[in-house]
Tab-separated table of C-alpha atoms in Angstrom:
chain	number	residue	atom	x	y	z
A	834	UNK	CA	108.022	79.581	95.583
A	835	UNK	CA	108.432	81.788	98.647
A	836	UNK	CA	109.084	79.934	101.910
A	837	UNK	CA	107.906	81.714	105.051
A	838	UNK	CA	107.724	80.713	108.683
A	839	UNK	CA	105.763	82.268	111.513
A	840	UNK	CA	107.235	81.684	114.994
A	841	UNK	CA	109.523	79.178	113.237
A	842	UNK	CA	106.587	77.109	111.922
A	843	UNK	CA	106.219	76.810	108.124
A	844	UNK	CA	103.079	78.417	106.692
A	845	UNK	CA	101.340	78.033	103.348
A	846	UNK	CA	101.109	81.234	101.334
A	847	UNK	CA	98.028	81.523	99.134
A	848	UNK	CA	98.406	83.396	95.854
A	849	UNK	CA	101.165	84.099	93.340
A	850	UNK	CA	104.705	85.147	94.110
A	851	UNK	CA	105.058	88.782	93.055
A	852	UNK	CA	108.309	89.730	91.332
A	853	UNK	CA	110.031	92.946	90.322
A	854	UNK	CA	108.719	94.066	86.935
A	855	UNK	CA	105.260	92.491	87.389
A	856	UNK	CA	102.189	94.642	86.943
A	857	UNK	CA	101.006	95.350	90.484
A	858	UNK	CA	97.760	93.424	91.091
A	859	UNK	CA	94.637	95.416	91.915
A	860	UNK	CA	92.991	94.758	95.291
A	861	UNK	CA	90.111	95.924	97.476
A	862	UNK	CA	90.645	96.654	101.175
A	863	UNK	CA	88.812	98.752	103.766
A	864	UNK	CA	89.893	102.044	105.315
A	865	UNK	CA	89.417	102.745	109.015
A	866	UNK	CA	86.146	104.479	108.030
A	867	UNK	CA	84.974	101.303	106.192
A	868	UNK	CA	85.471	102.893	102.764
A	869	UNK	CA	86.718	100.561	100.022
A	870	UNK	CA	90.223	101.403	98.851
A	871	UNK	CA	92.003	100.035	95.780
A	872	UNK	CA	95.550	100.276	94.474
A	873	UNK	CA	94.130	102.273	91.550
A	874	UNK	CA	93.103	105.015	94.033
A	875	UNK	CA	96.816	105.869	94.229
A	876	UNK	CA	97.563	105.745	90.486
A	877	UNK	CA	100.433	107.966	89.365
A	878	UNK	CA	102.146	107.861	92.747
A	879	UNK	CA	104.958	105.720	94.118
A	880	UNK	CA	103.307	103.369	96.624
A	881	UNK	CA	105.107	101.576	99.440
A	882	UNK	CA	102.926	98.752	100.753
A	883	UNK	CA	103.946	97.633	104.238
A	884	UNK	CA	102.261	94.349	105.123
A	885	UNK	CA	101.944	93.249	108.751
A	886	UNK	CA	100.194	90.326	110.494
A	887	UNK	CA	98.676	92.499	113.291
A	888	UNK	CA	99.280	96.045	114.496
A	889	UNK	CA	98.948	94.910	118.118
A	890	UNK	CA	102.266	93.046	118.097
A	891	UNK	CA	105.747	94.412	118.735
A	892	UNK	CA	107.362	94.083	115.300
A	893	UNK	CA	104.223	95.205	113.447
A	894	UNK	CA	103.915	98.197	115.770
A	895	UNK	CA	107.570	99.140	115.165
A	896	UNK	CA	107.296	98.621	111.399
A	897	UNK	CA	104.206	100.807	111.120
A	898	UNK	CA	105.677	103.533	113.332
A	899	UNK	CA	108.912	103.542	111.286
A	900	UNK	CA	107.136	104.029	107.970
A	901	UNK	CA	104.825	106.657	109.501
A	902	UNK	CA	107.916	108.624	110.600
A	903	UNK	CA	109.651	108.215	107.221
A	904	UNK	CA	106.547	109.275	105.256
A	905	UNK	CA	106.993	112.973	105.990
A	906	UNK	CA	110.344	113.120	104.192
A	907	UNK	CA	109.371	111.234	101.040
A	908	UNK	CA	107.380	113.907	99.206
A	909	UNK	CA	103.823	114.268	97.965
A	910	UNK	CA	104.241	111.752	95.133
A	911	UNK	CA	104.811	108.914	97.615
A	912	UNK	CA	102.057	107.101	99.514
A	913	UNK	CA	102.580	104.509	102.230
A	914	UNK	CA	99.923	101.878	102.884
A	915	UNK	CA	100.011	99.522	105.858
A	916	UNK	CA	97.801	96.513	105.252
A	917	UNK	CA	96.813	93.867	107.805
A	918	UNK	CA	93.841	91.639	108.565
A	919	UNK	CA	93.059	93.634	111.711
A	920	UNK	CA	89.492	94.935	111.803
A	921	UNK	CA	89.177	98.554	110.636
A	922	UNK	CA	87.920	99.541	114.114
A	923	UNK	CA	91.034	98.073	115.763
A	924	UNK	CA	93.261	99.830	113.216
A	925	UNK	CA	91.542	103.151	113.890
A	926	UNK	CA	91.920	102.707	117.652
A	927	UNK	CA	95.598	101.720	117.302
A	928	UNK	CA	96.410	104.632	114.971
A	929	UNK	CA	94.679	107.118	117.283
A	930	UNK	CA	96.491	105.798	120.353
A	931	UNK	CA	99.856	105.934	118.568
A	932	UNK	CA	99.607	109.194	116.608
A	933	UNK	CA	99.768	107.507	113.209
A	934	UNK	CA	98.616	110.068	110.646
A	935	UNK	CA	101.073	110.074	107.736
A	936	UNK	CA	100.143	106.707	106.197
A	937	UNK	CA	97.007	104.832	105.192
A	938	UNK	CA	96.144	101.903	107.442
A	939	UNK	CA	93.971	99.439	105.540
A	940	UNK	CA	92.202	96.202	106.439
A	941	UNK	CA	92.154	93.039	104.337
A	942	UNK	CA	89.968	91.186	106.850
A	943	UNK	CA	86.843	91.022	104.672
A	944	UNK	CA	87.930	88.774	101.811
A	945	UNK	CA	91.751	88.723	101.739
A	946	UNK	CA	91.715	90.426	98.330
A	947	UNK	CA	95.198	91.865	98.878
A	948	UNK	CA	96.636	88.771	100.552
A	949	UNK	CA	95.499	86.444	97.776
A	950	UNK	CA	96.591	88.828	94.984
A	951	UNK	CA	100.092	89.350	96.443
A	952	UNK	CA	100.716	85.825	97.731
A	953	UNK	CA	100.922	86.803	101.404
A	954	UNK	CA	97.780	85.168	102.827
A	955	UNK	CA	99.012	82.695	105.474
A	956	UNK	CA	96.425	79.973	105.071
A	957	UNK	CA	96.888	78.386	108.501
A	958	UNK	CA	96.482	81.670	110.378
A	959	UNK	CA	94.247	83.781	108.085
A	960	UNK	CA	96.762	86.589	108.544
A	961	UNK	CA	99.085	88.358	106.119
A	962	UNK	CA	102.779	87.478	105.967
A	963	UNK	CA	105.158	90.332	106.734
A	964	UNK	CA	106.310	91.816	103.446
A	965	UNK	CA	107.072	95.027	101.582
A	966	UNK	CA	106.115	95.953	98.027
A	967	UNK	CA	106.993	99.150	96.191
A	968	UNK	CA	104.881	100.055	93.168
A	969	UNK	CA	106.223	102.651	90.736
A	970	UNK	CA	104.202	105.480	89.175
A	971	UNK	CA	103.363	103.279	86.163
A	972	UNK	CA	101.894	100.528	88.347
A	973	UNK	CA	104.826	98.090	88.125
A	974	UNK	CA	106.456	96.309	91.039
A	975	UNK	CA	109.840	97.955	91.719
A	976	UNK	CA	110.760	96.262	95.013
A	977	UNK	CA	109.649	93.096	96.829
A	978	UNK	CA	110.563	91.627	100.188
A	979	UNK	CA	108.839	88.583	101.636
A	980	UNK	CA	110.262	88.427	105.179
A	981	UNK	CA	111.268	84.798	105.677
A	982	UNK	CA	110.340	84.678	109.378
A	983	UNK	CA	107.173	86.536	110.305
A	984	UNK	CA	108.518	87.753	113.630
A	985	UNK	CA	111.558	89.444	112.008
A	986	UNK	CA	111.765	93.035	110.809
A	987	UNK	CA	111.853	93.842	107.085
A	988	UNK	CA	114.839	95.594	105.498
A	989	UNK	CA	113.602	99.147	106.048
A	990	UNK	CA	116.590	100.829	104.447
A	991	UNK	CA	116.378	98.872	101.174
A	992	UNK	CA	112.639	99.511	100.862
A	993	UNK	CA	113.062	103.227	101.536
A	994	UNK	CA	115.985	103.435	99.104
A	995	UNK	CA	113.783	101.875	96.396
A	996	UNK	CA	111.133	104.522	97.064
A	997	UNK	CA	113.650	107.380	97.036
A	998	UNK	CA	115.128	106.151	93.753
A	999	UNK	CA	111.681	106.244	92.127
A	1000	UNK	CA	110.688	109.565	93.656
A	1001	UNK	CA	113.651	111.463	92.146
């Protein structure tokens, strides 16, 4: 069982712990234009899923900017999704203000479909726990990081190395 804290307070994660080799669970989230998006929309590609509690916080901002910058050098067979519980309108505003255009920013606010499927729904806060998942072209989990303290950064280099290994 994954143990996560947020501002040093333990939180309860709802959903299963995802492990390397698992079939990546399907989910339904909303784009910034309120269109439903699913993992299956990106079938056949390597997918890096960057999960953040809220784009309007320092670490989440930095994490999303980092993956947006890295996206241009990863090739056309790689897709990066940033998923949070922020409203789609807030995500759209934030992306526009920050020049984010190389990744998909998706909202799980409606029913926590992603959070519950990937075990990152922080029950006490109704936010998603900071985490990274990499899904290979066959739809299997190739990399997982549940960040133990929600205000810490993920291991960017390890996540990107996992993507680059798959994209070769």
